[in-house]
C-alpha cells in the first residue's frame, strides 16, 4: 500500500509540475496569439500557429529542466525528435479546433477566437501530457533494493544531481 501511495504522490507532483509549465505556456500562447492578431493582418489560424510554435519552444525548456529534469537524458536527439513530433500533432489538434470554429462555423470575433483557441489548447494538452510522459521524457528504471534474506524490492528511482 505504501508503494502505491508513493506512486500516486509522484504522479500528483508530475501533474502539478506539468500544469505549472503548461499554464505558463498557455499564457505565452494566448499572449503571442493576441499580440500577432493586433500587430499584423495575418489570418487567425496563421497567427495561432505562430503562437503555438513559440509556446512549444517555451514548454520544451520548462518540461526538460523543471517537470522532467530527473528523467533519462541519455538520448537527447531522440527526445527532441519525439517532442517535436507530438508537439506538431498537438499543434494540429489545437489549431484544427480553431480552424473549424472560424471557417466551419464563422465564429471569428476576437472573443470567439480566444475561446476556441483555449479549447483547442485544452484538448491538445491532454494528448501532449500522455505522449510526453509515455514516449518523450521516459522514466529512469527503478532500482531494486536488497533486503534481508537476499530478496529484492522495488525502490525509488535513482536521483540525479541538478547543477
PDB file of C-alpha atoms in Angstrom:
ATOM      1  CA  UNK A   1       0.000   0.000   0.000  1.00  0.00           C
ATOM      2  CA  UNK A   2       2.861   2.344   0.883  1.00  0.00           C
ATOM      3  CA  UNK A   3       4.372   1.920  -2.569  1.00  0.00           C
ATOM      4  CA  UNK A   4       1.005   2.636  -4.225  1.00  0.00           C
ATOM      5  CA  UNK A   5       0.504   5.884  -2.326  1.00  0.00           C
ATOM      6  CA  UNK A   6       4.094   6.853  -3.109  1.00  0.00           C
ATOM      7  CA  UNK A   7       3.324   6.311  -6.802  1.00  0.00           C
ATOM      8  CA  UNK A   8       0.210   8.471  -6.521  1.00  0.00           C
ATOM      9  CA  UNK A   9       2.202  11.243  -4.824  1.00  0.00           C
ATOM     10  CA  UNK A  10       4.798  11.072  -7.595  1.00  0.00           C
ATOM     11  CA  UNK A  11       2.076  11.241 -10.260  1.00  0.00           C
ATOM     12  CA  UNK A  12       0.419  14.171  -8.457  1.00  0.00           C
ATOM     13  CA  UNK A  13       3.756  16.060  -8.345  1.00  0.00           C
ATOM     14  CA  UNK A  14       4.302  15.326 -12.038  1.00  0.00           C
ATOM     15  CA  UNK A  15       0.809  16.563 -12.950  1.00  0.00           C
ATOM     16  CA  UNK A  16       1.331  19.692 -10.814  1.00  0.00           C
ATOM     17  CA  UNK A  17       4.686  20.478 -12.467  1.00  0.00           C
ATOM     18  CA  UNK A  18       3.286  19.725 -15.921  1.00  0.00           C
ATOM     19  CA  UNK A  19       0.367  22.024 -15.113  1.00  0.00           C
ATOM     20  CA  UNK A  20       2.653  24.833 -13.925  1.00  0.00           C
ATOM     21  CA  UNK A  21       4.756  24.733 -17.089  1.00  0.00           C
ATOM     22  CA  UNK A  22       1.685  24.172 -19.242  1.00  0.00           C
ATOM     23  CA  UNK A  23      -0.194  27.026 -17.571  1.00  0.00           C
ATOM     24  CA  UNK A  24       2.689  29.395 -18.247  1.00  0.00           C
ATOM     25  CA  UNK A  25       2.810  28.021 -21.803  1.00  0.00           C
ATOM     26  CA  UNK A  26      -0.904  28.767 -22.246  1.00  0.00           C
ATOM     27  CA  UNK A  27      -0.271  32.363 -21.184  1.00  0.00           C
ATOM     28  CA  UNK A  28       2.624  32.605 -23.654  1.00  0.00           C
ATOM     29  CA  UNK A  29       0.481  31.012 -26.373  1.00  0.00           C
ATOM     30  CA  UNK A  30      -2.536  33.294 -25.840  1.00  0.00           C
ATOM     31  CA  UNK A  31      -0.335  36.366 -25.355  1.00  0.00           C
ATOM     32  CA  UNK A  32       1.598  35.833 -28.570  1.00  0.00           C
ATOM     33  CA  UNK A  33      -1.639  34.934 -30.398  1.00  0.00           C
ATOM     34  CA  UNK A  34      -3.333  38.186 -29.396  1.00  0.00           C
ATOM     35  CA  UNK A  35      -0.187  40.248 -29.998  1.00  0.00           C
ATOM     36  CA  UNK A  36       0.198  38.848 -33.519  1.00  0.00           C
ATOM     37  CA  UNK A  37      -3.521  39.397 -34.203  1.00  0.00           C
ATOM     38  CA  UNK A  38      -3.284  43.025 -33.054  1.00  0.00           C
ATOM     39  CA  UNK A  39       0.055  43.873 -34.681  1.00  0.00           C
ATOM     40  CA  UNK A  40      -0.416  42.158 -38.069  1.00  0.00           C
ATOM     41  CA  UNK A  41      -3.036  41.379 -40.656  1.00  0.00           C
ATOM     42  CA  UNK A  42      -2.373  37.623 -40.519  1.00  0.00           C
ATOM     43  CA  UNK A  43      -5.358  35.318 -40.643  1.00  0.00           C
ATOM     44  CA  UNK A  44      -6.475  33.914 -37.301  1.00  0.00           C
ATOM     45  CA  UNK A  45      -5.152  30.378 -37.769  1.00  0.00           C
ATOM     46  CA  UNK A  46      -1.772  31.588 -39.048  1.00  0.00           C
ATOM     47  CA  UNK A  47      -1.422  33.834 -36.001  1.00  0.00           C
ATOM     48  CA  UNK A  48      -2.378  30.867 -33.839  1.00  0.00           C
ATOM     49  CA  UNK A  49       0.227  28.576 -35.427  1.00  0.00           C
ATOM     50  CA  UNK A  50       2.960  31.166 -34.754  1.00  0.00           C
ATOM     51  CA  UNK A  51       1.827  31.442 -31.126  1.00  0.00           C
ATOM     52  CA  UNK A  52       1.721  27.669 -30.750  1.00  0.00           C
ATOM     53  CA  UNK A  53       5.287  27.314 -32.076  1.00  0.00           C
ATOM     54  CA  UNK A  54       6.550  29.928 -29.596  1.00  0.00           C
ATOM     55  CA  UNK A  55       4.738  28.094 -26.781  1.00  0.00           C
ATOM     56  CA  UNK A  56       6.213  24.737 -27.884  1.00  0.00           C
ATOM     57  CA  UNK A  57       9.751  26.110 -27.522  1.00  0.00           C
ATOM     58  CA  UNK A  58       8.880  27.645 -24.140  1.00  0.00           C
ATOM     59  CA  UNK A  59       7.298  24.394 -22.954  1.00  0.00           C
ATOM     60  CA  UNK A  60      10.219  22.199 -24.036  1.00  0.00           C
ATOM     61  CA  UNK A  61      12.595  24.201 -21.870  1.00  0.00           C
ATOM     62  CA  UNK A  62      10.164  24.073 -18.931  1.00  0.00           C
ATOM     63  CA  UNK A  63       9.449  20.368 -19.265  1.00  0.00           C
ATOM     64  CA  UNK A  64      13.081  19.327 -19.753  1.00  0.00           C
ATOM     65  CA  UNK A  65      14.559  21.448 -16.961  1.00  0.00           C
ATOM     66  CA  UNK A  66      11.673  21.517 -14.455  1.00  0.00           C
ATOM     67  CA  UNK A  67       8.910  18.947 -14.879  1.00  0.00           C
ATOM     68  CA  UNK A  68      11.025  16.053 -16.176  1.00  0.00           C
ATOM     69  CA  UNK A  69      14.511  17.071 -15.056  1.00  0.00           C
ATOM     70  CA  UNK A  70      15.003  13.718 -13.305  1.00  0.00           C
ATOM     71  CA  UNK A  71      14.149  11.701 -16.395  1.00  0.00           C
ATOM     72  CA  UNK A  72      16.523   9.958 -18.782  1.00  0.00           C
ATOM     73  CA  UNK A  73      18.754  12.466 -20.587  1.00  0.00           C
ATOM     74  CA  UNK A  74      20.943   9.990 -22.447  1.00  0.00           C
ATOM     75  CA  UNK A  75      19.193  10.225 -25.832  1.00  0.00           C
ATOM     76  CA  UNK A  76      18.545  13.931 -26.311  1.00  0.00           C
ATOM     77  CA  UNK A  77      18.205  13.740 -30.131  1.00  0.00           C
ATOM     78  CA  UNK A  78      15.505  11.073 -29.831  1.00  0.00           C
ATOM     79  CA  UNK A  79      13.807  13.069 -27.066  1.00  0.00           C
ATOM     80  CA  UNK A  80      13.730  16.270 -29.116  1.00  0.00           C
ATOM     81  CA  UNK A  81      12.548  14.457 -32.246  1.00  0.00           C
ATOM     82  CA  UNK A  82       9.670  12.804 -30.392  1.00  0.00           C
ATOM     83  CA  UNK A  83       8.842  16.049 -28.572  1.00  0.00           C
ATOM     84  CA  UNK A  84       8.604  17.859 -31.914  1.00  0.00           C
ATOM     85  CA  UNK A  85       6.542  15.057 -33.475  1.00  0.00           C
ATOM     86  CA  UNK A  86       3.994  15.025 -30.633  1.00  0.00           C
ATOM     87  CA  UNK A  87       4.040  18.817 -30.423  1.00  0.00           C
ATOM     88  CA  UNK A  88       3.168  19.066 -34.121  1.00  0.00           C
ATOM     89  CA  UNK A  89       0.293  16.619 -33.605  1.00  0.00           C
ATOM     90  CA  UNK A  90      -0.838  18.792 -30.668  1.00  0.00           C
ATOM     91  CA  UNK A  91      -0.482  21.883 -32.897  1.00  0.00           C
ATOM     92  CA  UNK A  92      -2.777  20.270 -35.479  1.00  0.00           C
ATOM     93  CA  UNK A  93      -5.335  19.342 -32.791  1.00  0.00           C
ATOM     94  CA  UNK A  94      -5.231  22.803 -31.204  1.00  0.00           C
ATOM     95  CA  UNK A  95      -5.445  24.741 -34.437  1.00  0.00           C
ATOM     96  CA  UNK A  96      -7.883  22.290 -36.002  1.00  0.00           C
ATOM     97  CA  UNK A  97     -10.406  23.277 -33.337  1.00  0.00           C
ATOM     98  CA  UNK A  98      -9.810  26.971 -34.074  1.00  0.00           C
ATOM     99  CA  UNK A  99      -9.943  26.380 -37.840  1.00  0.00           C
ATOM    100  CA  UNK A 100     -13.258  24.511 -37.559  1.00  0.00           C
ATOM    101  CA  UNK A 101     -14.804  27.224 -35.397  1.00  0.00           C
ATOM    102  CA  UNK A 102     -13.525  30.050 -37.611  1.00  0.00           C
ATOM    103  CA  UNK A 103     -14.038  28.681 -41.106  1.00  0.00           C
ATOM    104  CA  UNK A 104     -16.598  25.951 -40.475  1.00  0.00           C
ATOM    105  CA  UNK A 105     -18.986  27.926 -38.268  1.00  0.00           C
ATOM    106  CA  UNK A 106     -17.939  31.535 -38.905  1.00  0.00           C
ATOM    107  CA  UNK A 107     -17.142  32.150 -35.246  1.00  0.00           C
ATOM    108  CA  UNK A 108     -14.336  34.631 -35.717  1.00  0.00           C
ATOM    109  CA  UNK A 109     -14.797  37.538 -33.331  1.00  0.00           C
ATOM    110  CA  UNK A 110     -11.776  38.153 -31.068  1.00  0.00           C
ATOM    111  CA  UNK A 111     -13.659  36.669 -28.093  1.00  0.00           C
ATOM    112  CA  UNK A 112     -14.772  33.596 -30.048  1.00  0.00           C
ATOM    113  CA  UNK A 113     -11.249  33.105 -31.444  1.00  0.00           C
ATOM    114  CA  UNK A 114      -9.784  33.176 -27.938  1.00  0.00           C
ATOM    115  CA  UNK A 115     -12.416  30.784 -26.611  1.00  0.00           C
ATOM    116  CA  UNK A 116     -11.785  28.230 -29.357  1.00  0.00           C
ATOM    117  CA  UNK A 117      -8.021  28.726 -29.174  1.00  0.00           C
ATOM    118  CA  UNK A 118      -8.242  27.976 -25.433  1.00  0.00           C
ATOM    119  CA  UNK A 119     -10.493  24.944 -26.055  1.00  0.00           C
ATOM    120  CA  UNK A 120      -8.048  23.639 -28.656  1.00  0.00           C
ATOM    121  CA  UNK A 121      -5.157  24.101 -26.226  1.00  0.00           C
ATOM    122  CA  UNK A 122      -7.078  22.106 -23.599  1.00  0.00           C
ATOM    123  CA  UNK A 123      -7.787  19.170 -25.899  1.00  0.00           C
ATOM    124  CA  UNK A 124      -4.217  19.157 -27.243  1.00  0.00           C
ATOM    125  CA  UNK A 125      -2.849  19.315 -23.682  1.00  0.00           C
ATOM    126  CA  UNK A 126      -4.483  16.007 -22.770  1.00  0.00           C
ATOM    127  CA  UNK A 127      -2.794  14.399 -25.771  1.00  0.00           C
ATOM    128  CA  UNK A 128       0.550  16.073 -25.007  1.00  0.00           C
ATOM    129  CA  UNK A 129       0.577  15.016 -21.344  1.00  0.00           C
ATOM    130  CA  UNK A 130       0.034  11.389 -22.298  1.00  0.00           C
ATOM    131  CA  UNK A 131       2.529  11.401 -25.167  1.00  0.00           C
ATOM    132  CA  UNK A 132       5.305  13.345 -23.416  1.00  0.00           C
ATOM    133  CA  UNK A 133       5.275  11.214 -20.277  1.00  0.00           C
ATOM    134  CA  UNK A 134       4.894   7.949 -22.221  1.00  0.00           C
ATOM    135  CA  UNK A 135       7.286   8.475 -25.122  1.00  0.00           C
ATOM    136  CA  UNK A 136       9.398  11.614 -24.772  1.00  0.00           C
ATOM    137  CA  UNK A 137      10.518  12.086 -21.155  1.00  0.00           C
ATOM    138  CA  UNK A 138      10.864   8.439 -20.197  1.00  0.00           C
ATOM    139  CA  UNK A 139      11.265   7.475 -16.571  1.00  0.00           C
ATOM    140  CA  UNK A 140      14.564   6.052 -15.455  1.00  0.00           C
ATOM    141  CA  UNK A 141      14.368   2.382 -14.500  1.00  0.00           C
ATOM    142  CA  UNK A 142      13.522   1.649 -10.882  1.00  0.00           C
ATOM    143  CA  UNK A 143      16.456   0.300  -8.856  1.00  0.00           C
ATOM    144  CA  UNK A 144      15.785  -2.665  -6.664  1.00  0.00           C
ATOM    145  CA  UNK A 145      16.881  -2.602  -3.030  1.00  0.00           C
ATOM    146  CA  UNK A 146      18.264  -5.673  -1.322  1.00  0.00           C
ATOM    147  CA  UNK A 147      16.590  -6.671   1.898  1.00  0.00           C
ATOM    148  CA  UNK A 148      17.390  -9.302   4.477  1.00  0.00           C
ATOM    149  CA  UNK A 149      17.484 -12.843   3.134  1.00  0.00           C
ATOM    150  CA  UNK A 150      18.642 -11.817  -0.357  1.00  0.00           C
ATOM    151  CA  UNK A 151      15.189 -10.749  -1.584  1.00  0.00           C
ATOM    152  CA  UNK A 152      14.788  -7.550  -3.570  1.00  0.00           C
ATOM    153  CA  UNK A 153      12.035  -4.960  -3.557  1.00  0.00           C
ATOM    154  CA  UNK A 154      11.355  -2.128  -5.945  1.00  0.00           C
ATOM    155  CA  UNK A 155      12.874   1.104  -4.723  1.00  0.00           C
ATOM    156  CA  UNK A 156      12.916   4.751  -5.674  1.00  0.00           C
ATOM    157  CA  UNK A 157      14.230   5.895  -8.985  1.00  0.00           C
ATOM    158  CA  UNK A 158      17.842   6.999  -8.692  1.00  0.00           C
ATOM    159  CA  UNK A 159      18.079  10.743  -8.163  1.00  0.00           C
ATOM    160  CA  UNK A 160      20.270  12.773 -10.452  1.00  0.00           C
ATOM    161  CA  UNK A 161      22.030  15.829  -9.159  1.00  0.00           C
ATOM    162  CA  UNK A 162      20.882  19.046 -10.706  1.00  0.00           C
ATOM    163  CA  UNK A 163      23.738  21.510 -11.177  1.00  0.00           C
TER     164      UNK A 163
END
